[in-house]
Short mmCIF file of C-alpha atoms and ligand atoms in Angstrom, two decimals:
data_model
loop_
_atom_site.label_atom_id
_atom_site.label_comp_id
_atom_site.label_asym_id
_atom_site.label_seq_id
_atom_site.Cartn_x
_atom_site.Cartn_y
_atom_site.Cartn_z
CA MET A 1 -5.40 13.23 -19.94
CA LYS A 2 -7.23 10.00 -19.19
CA ALA A 3 -6.24 7.86 -16.20
CA LEU A 4 -7.67 4.96 -14.22
CA ARG A 5 -8.15 6.19 -10.65
CA PHE A 6 -8.73 3.95 -7.65
CA TYR A 7 -10.99 5.54 -5.01
CA ALA A 8 -12.17 2.54 -3.01
CA PRO A 9 -12.78 -1.17 -3.57
CA GLU A 10 -15.03 -1.52 -6.63
CA ASP A 11 -14.92 2.25 -7.13
CA VAL A 12 -12.33 2.57 -9.86
CA ARG A 13 -12.91 5.18 -12.56
CA VAL A 14 -11.44 6.16 -15.91
CA GLU A 15 -11.46 9.94 -15.67
CA ASP A 16 -9.89 13.13 -16.94
CA VAL A 17 -7.06 14.35 -14.74
CA PRO A 18 -4.43 17.05 -15.29
CA GLU A 19 -1.33 15.88 -17.15
CA PRO A 20 1.41 15.52 -14.49
CA ASP A 21 4.32 17.98 -14.32
CA CYS A 22 7.87 16.67 -14.39
CA GLY A 23 10.05 17.80 -11.46
CA PRO A 24 13.82 18.39 -11.73
CA ASP A 25 14.59 14.90 -10.39
CA GLU A 26 11.89 13.03 -12.31
CA ILE A 27 11.27 11.68 -15.80
CA LYS A 28 7.97 11.92 -17.63
CA LEU A 29 6.81 9.03 -19.80
CA LYS A 30 4.17 8.72 -22.44
CA VAL A 31 2.80 5.32 -21.45
CA LYS A 32 2.73 2.96 -24.44
CA ASN A 33 1.75 -0.24 -22.66
CA CYS A 34 0.63 -1.08 -19.16
CA SER A 35 -0.21 -4.74 -18.74
CA THR A 36 -2.67 -6.22 -16.30
CA CYS A 37 -2.30 -9.05 -13.83
CA GLY A 38 -4.19 -10.69 -10.99
CA THR A 39 -2.92 -8.02 -8.59
CA ASP A 40 -4.91 -5.34 -10.45
CA VAL A 41 -8.04 -7.44 -10.04
CA LYS A 42 -7.26 -7.92 -6.34
CA ILE A 43 -6.82 -4.15 -5.94
CA PHE A 44 -10.07 -3.52 -7.78
CA TYR A 45 -12.03 -5.66 -5.30
CA ASN A 46 -10.06 -5.23 -2.07
CA GLY A 47 -7.79 -2.21 -2.40
CA HIS A 48 -4.41 -2.59 -0.72
CA GLN A 49 -3.03 -1.44 2.62
CA ASN A 50 -0.16 0.44 0.93
CA LEU A 51 -2.34 2.09 -1.67
CA SER A 52 -3.30 5.64 -0.84
CA PRO A 53 -6.41 6.74 -2.80
CA PRO A 54 -7.19 8.38 -5.07
CA ARG A 55 -4.43 6.74 -7.04
CA THR A 56 -3.70 5.93 -10.67
CA ILE A 57 -3.01 2.19 -10.64
CA GLY A 58 -1.09 -0.03 -13.09
CA HIS A 59 2.41 -1.39 -12.47
CA GLU A 60 3.60 -3.29 -15.58
CA ILE A 61 4.76 -0.28 -17.53
CA ALA A 62 6.63 0.61 -20.70
CA GLY A 63 6.71 4.00 -22.36
CA GLU A 64 8.55 6.71 -24.22
CA VAL A 65 10.49 9.43 -22.41
CA VAL A 66 8.90 12.81 -23.18
CA GLU A 67 10.66 14.94 -20.55
CA VAL A 68 13.83 14.56 -18.50
CA GLY A 69 14.09 16.59 -15.29
CA SER A 70 16.99 19.06 -15.35
CA ASP A 71 18.90 17.32 -12.52
CA VAL A 72 18.22 13.70 -13.46
CA ASN A 73 21.29 12.77 -15.48
CA ALA A 74 23.72 14.60 -13.16
CA THR A 75 22.14 13.18 -10.00
CA TYR A 76 21.61 9.58 -11.07
CA GLY A 77 24.47 9.21 -13.54
CA GLY A 78 22.24 8.36 -16.48
CA ASP A 79 22.00 9.63 -20.02
CA TRP A 80 18.26 9.84 -20.50
CA GLN A 81 17.02 11.72 -23.55
CA VAL A 82 13.60 12.57 -24.88
CA GLY A 83 12.53 9.77 -27.21
CA ASP A 84 14.23 6.98 -25.27
CA ARG A 85 12.20 3.80 -24.76
CA ALA A 86 11.95 2.69 -21.14
CA GLN A 87 10.50 0.07 -18.81
CA VAL A 88 9.68 0.86 -15.17
CA ILE A 89 10.17 -1.40 -12.13
CA ALA A 90 7.09 -1.91 -9.94
CA ALA A 91 8.58 -2.84 -6.56
CA VAL A 92 10.81 0.03 -5.50
CA PRO A 93 13.52 -0.79 -2.94
CA CYS A 94 14.92 1.99 -0.76
CA GLY A 95 18.55 1.23 -1.54
CA ASP A 96 19.64 2.03 2.04
CA CYS A 97 18.35 -0.63 4.45
CA TYR A 98 20.20 -3.73 5.68
CA GLU A 99 18.57 -5.95 3.02
CA CYS A 100 19.26 -3.54 0.15
CA LYS A 101 22.89 -3.21 1.20
CA LYS A 102 23.15 -7.01 1.27
CA GLY A 103 21.89 -7.04 -2.32
CA TRP A 104 18.50 -8.48 -1.33
CA MET A 105 16.45 -5.71 -2.88
CA ALA A 106 13.40 -7.92 -3.44
CA VAL A 107 12.90 -8.03 0.32
CA CYS A 108 13.68 -4.39 1.11
CA GLN A 109 12.05 -3.42 4.43
CA ASN A 110 10.97 -0.07 3.06
CA GLN A 111 9.72 -1.26 -0.31
CA THR A 112 7.24 1.04 -2.02
CA SER A 113 5.42 0.31 -5.28
CA VAL A 114 4.48 2.07 -8.47
CA GLY A 115 0.70 2.26 -8.62
CA TYR A 116 0.47 2.16 -4.80
CA GLN A 117 2.45 5.08 -3.35
CA TYR A 118 3.19 6.60 -6.79
CA ASP A 119 0.77 7.06 -9.66
CA GLY A 120 1.01 4.14 -12.06
CA GLY A 121 0.68 3.33 -15.71
CA PHE A 122 -3.01 3.15 -16.57
CA ALA A 123 -2.77 6.73 -17.84
CA GLU A 124 -1.62 8.57 -20.93
CA TYR A 125 1.36 10.03 -19.10
CA MET A 126 3.14 9.20 -15.87
CA ILE A 127 5.98 10.50 -13.75
CA VAL A 128 8.85 8.17 -12.95
CA PRO A 129 9.55 9.17 -9.34
CA LYS A 130 13.03 9.88 -8.02
CA GLN A 131 12.79 6.78 -5.80
CA VAL A 132 12.78 4.66 -8.97
CA LEU A 133 15.64 6.57 -10.58
CA LYS A 134 17.71 6.35 -7.40
CA VAL A 135 17.81 2.53 -7.55
CA ASP A 136 18.36 2.39 -11.33
CA GLY A 137 14.81 1.19 -11.82
CA LEU A 138 14.15 2.78 -15.20
CA ASN A 139 15.45 0.42 -17.86
CA ARG A 140 16.23 0.96 -21.51
CA ILE A 141 14.17 -1.25 -23.80
CA PRO A 142 16.36 -3.06 -26.35
CA ASP A 143 15.61 -1.99 -29.96
CA ASN A 144 14.18 -5.37 -30.95
CA VAL A 145 11.76 -5.51 -27.99
CA GLY A 146 8.26 -4.03 -28.39
CA TYR A 147 6.63 -1.85 -25.75
CA ASP A 148 4.05 -4.57 -25.13
CA GLU A 149 6.76 -7.16 -24.52
CA ALA A 150 8.70 -4.73 -22.33
CA SER A 151 5.65 -4.20 -20.13
CA ALA A 152 5.74 -7.93 -19.38
CA ALA A 153 9.29 -7.63 -18.07
CA GLU A 154 7.98 -6.81 -14.58
CA PRO A 155 6.04 -10.04 -13.88
CA PHE A 156 8.78 -11.88 -15.74
CA ALA A 157 11.31 -10.38 -13.29
CA CYS A 158 9.32 -11.75 -10.36
CA ALA A 159 9.53 -15.23 -11.88
CA ILE A 160 13.28 -14.84 -12.43
CA ASN A 161 13.70 -13.87 -8.78
CA ALA A 162 11.78 -16.94 -7.63
CA GLN A 163 13.65 -19.39 -9.88
CA GLU A 164 17.02 -17.98 -8.94
CA LEU A 165 16.39 -19.31 -5.41
CA LEU A 166 15.46 -22.80 -6.63
CA GLY A 167 18.77 -23.95 -8.10
CA ILE A 168 17.12 -25.69 -11.05
CA GLU A 169 19.56 -28.09 -12.67
CA PRO A 170 19.49 -29.39 -16.25
CA GLY A 171 17.03 -32.26 -16.48
CA ASP A 172 15.13 -31.45 -13.28
CA THR A 173 11.44 -32.32 -13.29
CA VAL A 174 9.42 -29.15 -12.73
CA VAL A 175 5.75 -28.81 -11.77
CA VAL A 176 4.06 -25.42 -12.19
CA PHE A 177 0.71 -24.80 -10.51
CA GLY A 178 -1.34 -22.05 -12.17
CA ALA A 179 -1.83 -21.73 -15.94
CA GLY A 180 -1.90 -17.95 -15.95
CA PRO A 181 0.65 -15.72 -17.71
CA ILE A 182 3.11 -16.07 -14.85
CA GLY A 183 2.83 -19.87 -14.93
CA CYS A 184 3.61 -19.72 -18.66
CA MET A 185 6.63 -17.52 -18.00
CA HIS A 186 7.83 -19.89 -15.28
CA ILE A 187 7.77 -22.76 -17.76
CA ARG A 188 9.69 -20.78 -20.35
CA ILE A 189 12.31 -19.62 -17.83
CA ALA A 190 12.75 -23.11 -16.37
CA ARG A 191 13.47 -24.45 -19.83
CA GLY A 192 15.08 -21.49 -21.59
CA VAL A 193 17.36 -20.37 -18.76
CA HIS A 194 17.78 -23.43 -16.52
CA GLN A 195 17.41 -26.31 -19.05
CA ALA A 196 14.75 -28.05 -16.96
CA GLY A 197 13.68 -31.53 -17.99
CA PRO A 198 10.02 -32.55 -18.07
CA VAL A 199 7.65 -29.75 -17.10
CA TYR A 200 4.07 -30.35 -15.95
CA LEU A 201 1.43 -27.63 -15.79
CA VAL A 202 -1.44 -27.89 -13.28
CA ASP A 203 -4.67 -25.89 -13.13
CA VAL A 204 -8.32 -26.48 -12.27
CA ASN A 205 -9.68 -24.43 -15.19
CA ALA A 206 -9.67 -26.71 -18.24
CA GLU A 207 -9.96 -23.90 -20.78
CA ARG A 208 -7.17 -21.87 -19.30
CA LEU A 209 -5.03 -24.98 -19.05
CA LYS A 210 -5.54 -25.68 -22.74
CA MET A 211 -4.96 -22.08 -23.82
CA SER A 212 -1.69 -21.85 -21.91
CA ALA A 213 -0.57 -25.34 -22.92
CA ASP A 214 -1.11 -24.44 -26.57
CA ALA A 215 1.34 -21.57 -26.07
CA VAL A 216 4.09 -23.09 -23.91
CA HIS A 217 3.68 -26.84 -24.54
CA PRO A 218 4.31 -28.42 -21.14
CA ASP A 219 5.18 -32.12 -21.34
CA GLU A 220 1.82 -32.80 -19.77
CA THR A 221 -1.09 -30.86 -18.32
CA ILE A 222 -2.82 -31.99 -15.16
CA ASN A 223 -6.36 -30.84 -14.40
CA GLY A 224 -6.57 -30.69 -10.62
CA ALA A 225 -10.37 -30.65 -10.78
CA GLU A 226 -10.38 -34.07 -12.41
CA VAL A 227 -7.43 -36.07 -11.12
CA ASP A 228 -5.40 -36.45 -7.95
CA VAL A 229 -2.51 -34.14 -8.77
CA VAL A 230 -0.03 -35.66 -6.32
CA GLU A 231 -0.77 -39.20 -7.50
CA ARG A 232 -0.37 -38.17 -11.15
CA VAL A 233 2.98 -36.46 -10.55
CA MET A 234 4.19 -39.52 -8.65
CA GLU A 235 3.18 -41.69 -11.62
CA LEU A 236 4.87 -39.41 -14.11
CA THR A 237 8.11 -39.41 -12.12
CA GLY A 238 8.25 -43.14 -11.47
CA GLY A 239 7.40 -42.61 -7.81
CA ARG A 240 10.33 -40.24 -7.21
CA GLY A 241 8.40 -36.96 -7.13
CA ALA A 242 9.19 -33.59 -8.69
CA ASP A 243 12.53 -31.86 -8.19
CA VAL A 244 11.07 -28.39 -8.38
CA ILE A 245 7.52 -27.19 -7.72
CA ILE A 246 6.30 -23.64 -8.23
CA THR A 247 2.86 -22.58 -6.97
CA ALA A 248 1.83 -19.61 -9.12
CA THR A 249 -1.67 -19.44 -7.65
CA ALA A 250 -3.39 -18.23 -4.49
CA ALA A 251 -4.90 -21.65 -3.70
CA ASN A 252 -3.73 -22.97 -0.32
CA ILE A 253 -4.09 -26.60 -1.34
CA THR A 254 -1.44 -26.28 -4.05
CA GLN A 255 1.20 -25.53 -1.41
CA GLU A 256 0.20 -28.66 0.49
CA GLN A 257 0.25 -30.70 -2.71
CA ALA A 258 3.66 -29.27 -3.56
CA ILE A 259 5.11 -30.61 -0.30
CA SER A 260 3.47 -34.01 -0.86
CA MET A 261 4.85 -34.41 -4.39
CA ALA A 262 8.40 -33.17 -3.81
CA ALA A 263 11.29 -35.52 -4.54
CA ARG A 264 14.19 -35.92 -2.15
CA ASN A 265 16.16 -32.65 -2.09
CA GLY A 266 13.10 -31.11 -3.75
CA ARG A 267 12.80 -27.34 -4.01
CA ILE A 268 9.50 -25.53 -3.70
CA SER A 269 8.60 -21.93 -4.45
CA PHE A 270 5.51 -20.53 -2.75
CA PHE A 271 5.35 -17.99 -5.54
CA GLY A 272 1.75 -16.87 -5.21
CA GLY A 273 0.63 -15.34 -1.92
CA LEU A 274 -2.38 -16.83 -0.12
CA PRO A 275 -5.53 -14.93 0.87
CA LYS A 276 -4.86 -12.63 3.82
CA THR A 277 -7.90 -14.03 5.60
CA ASP A 278 -6.66 -17.63 5.36
CA PRO A 279 -2.88 -17.81 4.93
CA PHE A 280 -2.32 -21.15 6.71
CA ILE A 281 -1.55 -24.56 5.25
CA LYS A 282 -1.09 -28.03 6.70
CA CYS A 283 2.50 -29.13 6.33
CA ASP A 284 3.81 -32.63 7.02
CA SER A 285 7.01 -31.48 8.64
CA ASN A 286 8.47 -34.97 8.54
CA LEU A 287 8.34 -34.92 4.75
CA VAL A 288 10.32 -31.69 4.82
CA HIS A 289 12.72 -33.23 7.34
CA TYR A 290 13.40 -36.67 5.89
CA ARG A 291 13.31 -35.66 2.24
CA GLN A 292 15.46 -32.58 2.85
CA LEU A 293 12.98 -30.25 1.18
CA HIS A 294 13.73 -26.61 0.55
CA ILE A 295 10.76 -24.26 0.71
CA HIS A 296 11.27 -20.76 -0.64
CA GLY A 297 9.18 -17.64 -0.64
CA ALA A 298 9.24 -15.03 -3.41
CA ASN A 299 8.48 -11.35 -3.04
CA GLY A 300 8.37 -9.41 -6.29
CA SER A 301 11.72 -8.64 -7.83
CA ALA A 302 14.76 -6.41 -7.69
CA PRO A 303 15.61 -3.82 -10.38
CA GLU A 304 18.32 -6.11 -11.69
CA HIS A 305 15.78 -8.88 -12.42
CA ASN A 306 13.87 -6.45 -14.63
CA LYS A 307 17.00 -5.73 -16.65
CA ARG A 308 17.62 -9.44 -17.04
CA ALA A 309 14.03 -10.02 -18.16
CA LEU A 310 14.45 -7.44 -20.94
CA GLU A 311 17.67 -9.15 -21.98
CA TYR A 312 16.08 -12.63 -22.11
CA ILE A 313 13.24 -11.22 -24.22
CA SER A 314 15.71 -9.47 -26.52
CA THR A 315 17.91 -12.55 -27.06
CA GLY A 316 14.87 -14.75 -27.65
CA GLN A 317 15.88 -17.01 -24.77
CA VAL A 318 12.46 -16.43 -23.18
CA PRO A 319 9.90 -15.09 -25.66
CA VAL A 320 6.81 -13.31 -24.32
CA LYS A 321 5.25 -11.80 -27.45
CA ASP A 322 2.88 -14.70 -28.06
CA LEU A 323 1.76 -14.67 -24.41
CA ILE A 324 0.28 -11.20 -24.85
CA THR A 325 -3.01 -12.23 -26.36
CA GLU A 326 -5.15 -9.10 -25.86
CA HIS A 327 -4.42 -5.42 -26.60
CA ILE A 328 -7.03 -3.09 -25.13
CA PRO A 329 -7.38 0.74 -25.22
CA LEU A 330 -7.31 2.64 -21.92
CA ASP A 331 -11.00 3.55 -21.92
CA ARG A 332 -11.79 -0.18 -21.88
CA VAL A 333 -9.34 -0.99 -19.09
CA LEU A 334 -12.11 -2.32 -16.83
CA ASP A 335 -12.94 -4.89 -19.52
CA ALA A 336 -9.31 -5.93 -19.34
CA PHE A 337 -9.73 -6.64 -15.62
CA THR A 338 -12.77 -8.80 -16.35
CA ILE A 339 -10.83 -10.77 -18.93
CA VAL A 340 -8.00 -11.31 -16.43
CA LYS A 341 -10.43 -12.28 -13.70
CA ASN A 342 -12.12 -14.86 -15.90
CA GLY A 343 -8.82 -16.21 -17.24
CA GLU A 344 -9.97 -15.63 -20.81
CA ALA A 345 -6.62 -14.47 -22.15
CA ILE A 346 -3.03 -15.24 -21.26
CA LYS A 347 -1.72 -11.68 -20.88
CA VAL A 348 -3.81 -8.58 -21.40
CA THR A 349 -2.07 -5.31 -22.13
CA VAL A 350 -3.62 -1.85 -22.05
CA GLU A 351 -2.55 0.77 -24.60
CA PRO A 352 -3.27 4.35 -23.49
ZN1 ZN B 1 1.49 -7.45 -11.98
ZN1 ZN B 2 15.82 -1.22 1.35
#
């Protein structure tokens, strides 16, 4: 079968590999969709400390069950059958550590990841490892949800995890930095799930800002390359600032701007990680102190957030279909990375 194998930074090859065998405590999927995100591009250029090469990458996965290991249903209490439609979690918690037992699976100390320690979804077939099955990380796709939409449940789950910590109340003013697919999802979740009030979308790429705005219709777009973002948000909020700010980008300055534009009791999500080589920001601690700001991190998602993402897609509360703007065959997967890198599409999905 064909698979995208990572060997080293910038040495990533589509090649023929043996079709994987399904062990007694594993499930084999025929991958139908594996979507791409900025992380894939980062891996392409930099690799990742937890990624052991050669490795099939790809972590936003939906597929059809083609084999169920003989012990799976008895061991994990499921009822998986050949032909079932399934979505796979990407961040795999251990289920046993202090954090997992507290129900904080997104910050499991022993977290592993599909496409890092286990072969991922840019392949015709993949094995769902027992570590995923153990934490109920293989999810049934509702009948009215397509495989392409289901593959977007993983990034969607990360956004759900982040917003859950923000306590967004009906009518809250929300600013989202980053007009990528995840920024679009944040806007839809803030409105569709939390009934946010005015939502403003910020980016420095005018084309991407327009493309995403055409899809999710923020109340206003702000081009950070052209205007002072903090000043503009202050104007738009009558000088009060934004109640909630989500930085879905790796640009350090957006985190600083987020603190400067936060309203009293404002809540901030540092959703996107910063470059490893420069992870520091300047923070006016007195703003945090006097305005009672809440600054939250966000680290992937828990299995339960993936289930909820599938449910929101199924009920129509948070649509994702129209955000998937490119469908690309597996042998052109490297083109998909280029499209993601250049921000030329909202969401790109690969179809093995
Ligand atoms: Zn991703
Ligand atoms: Zn754990």
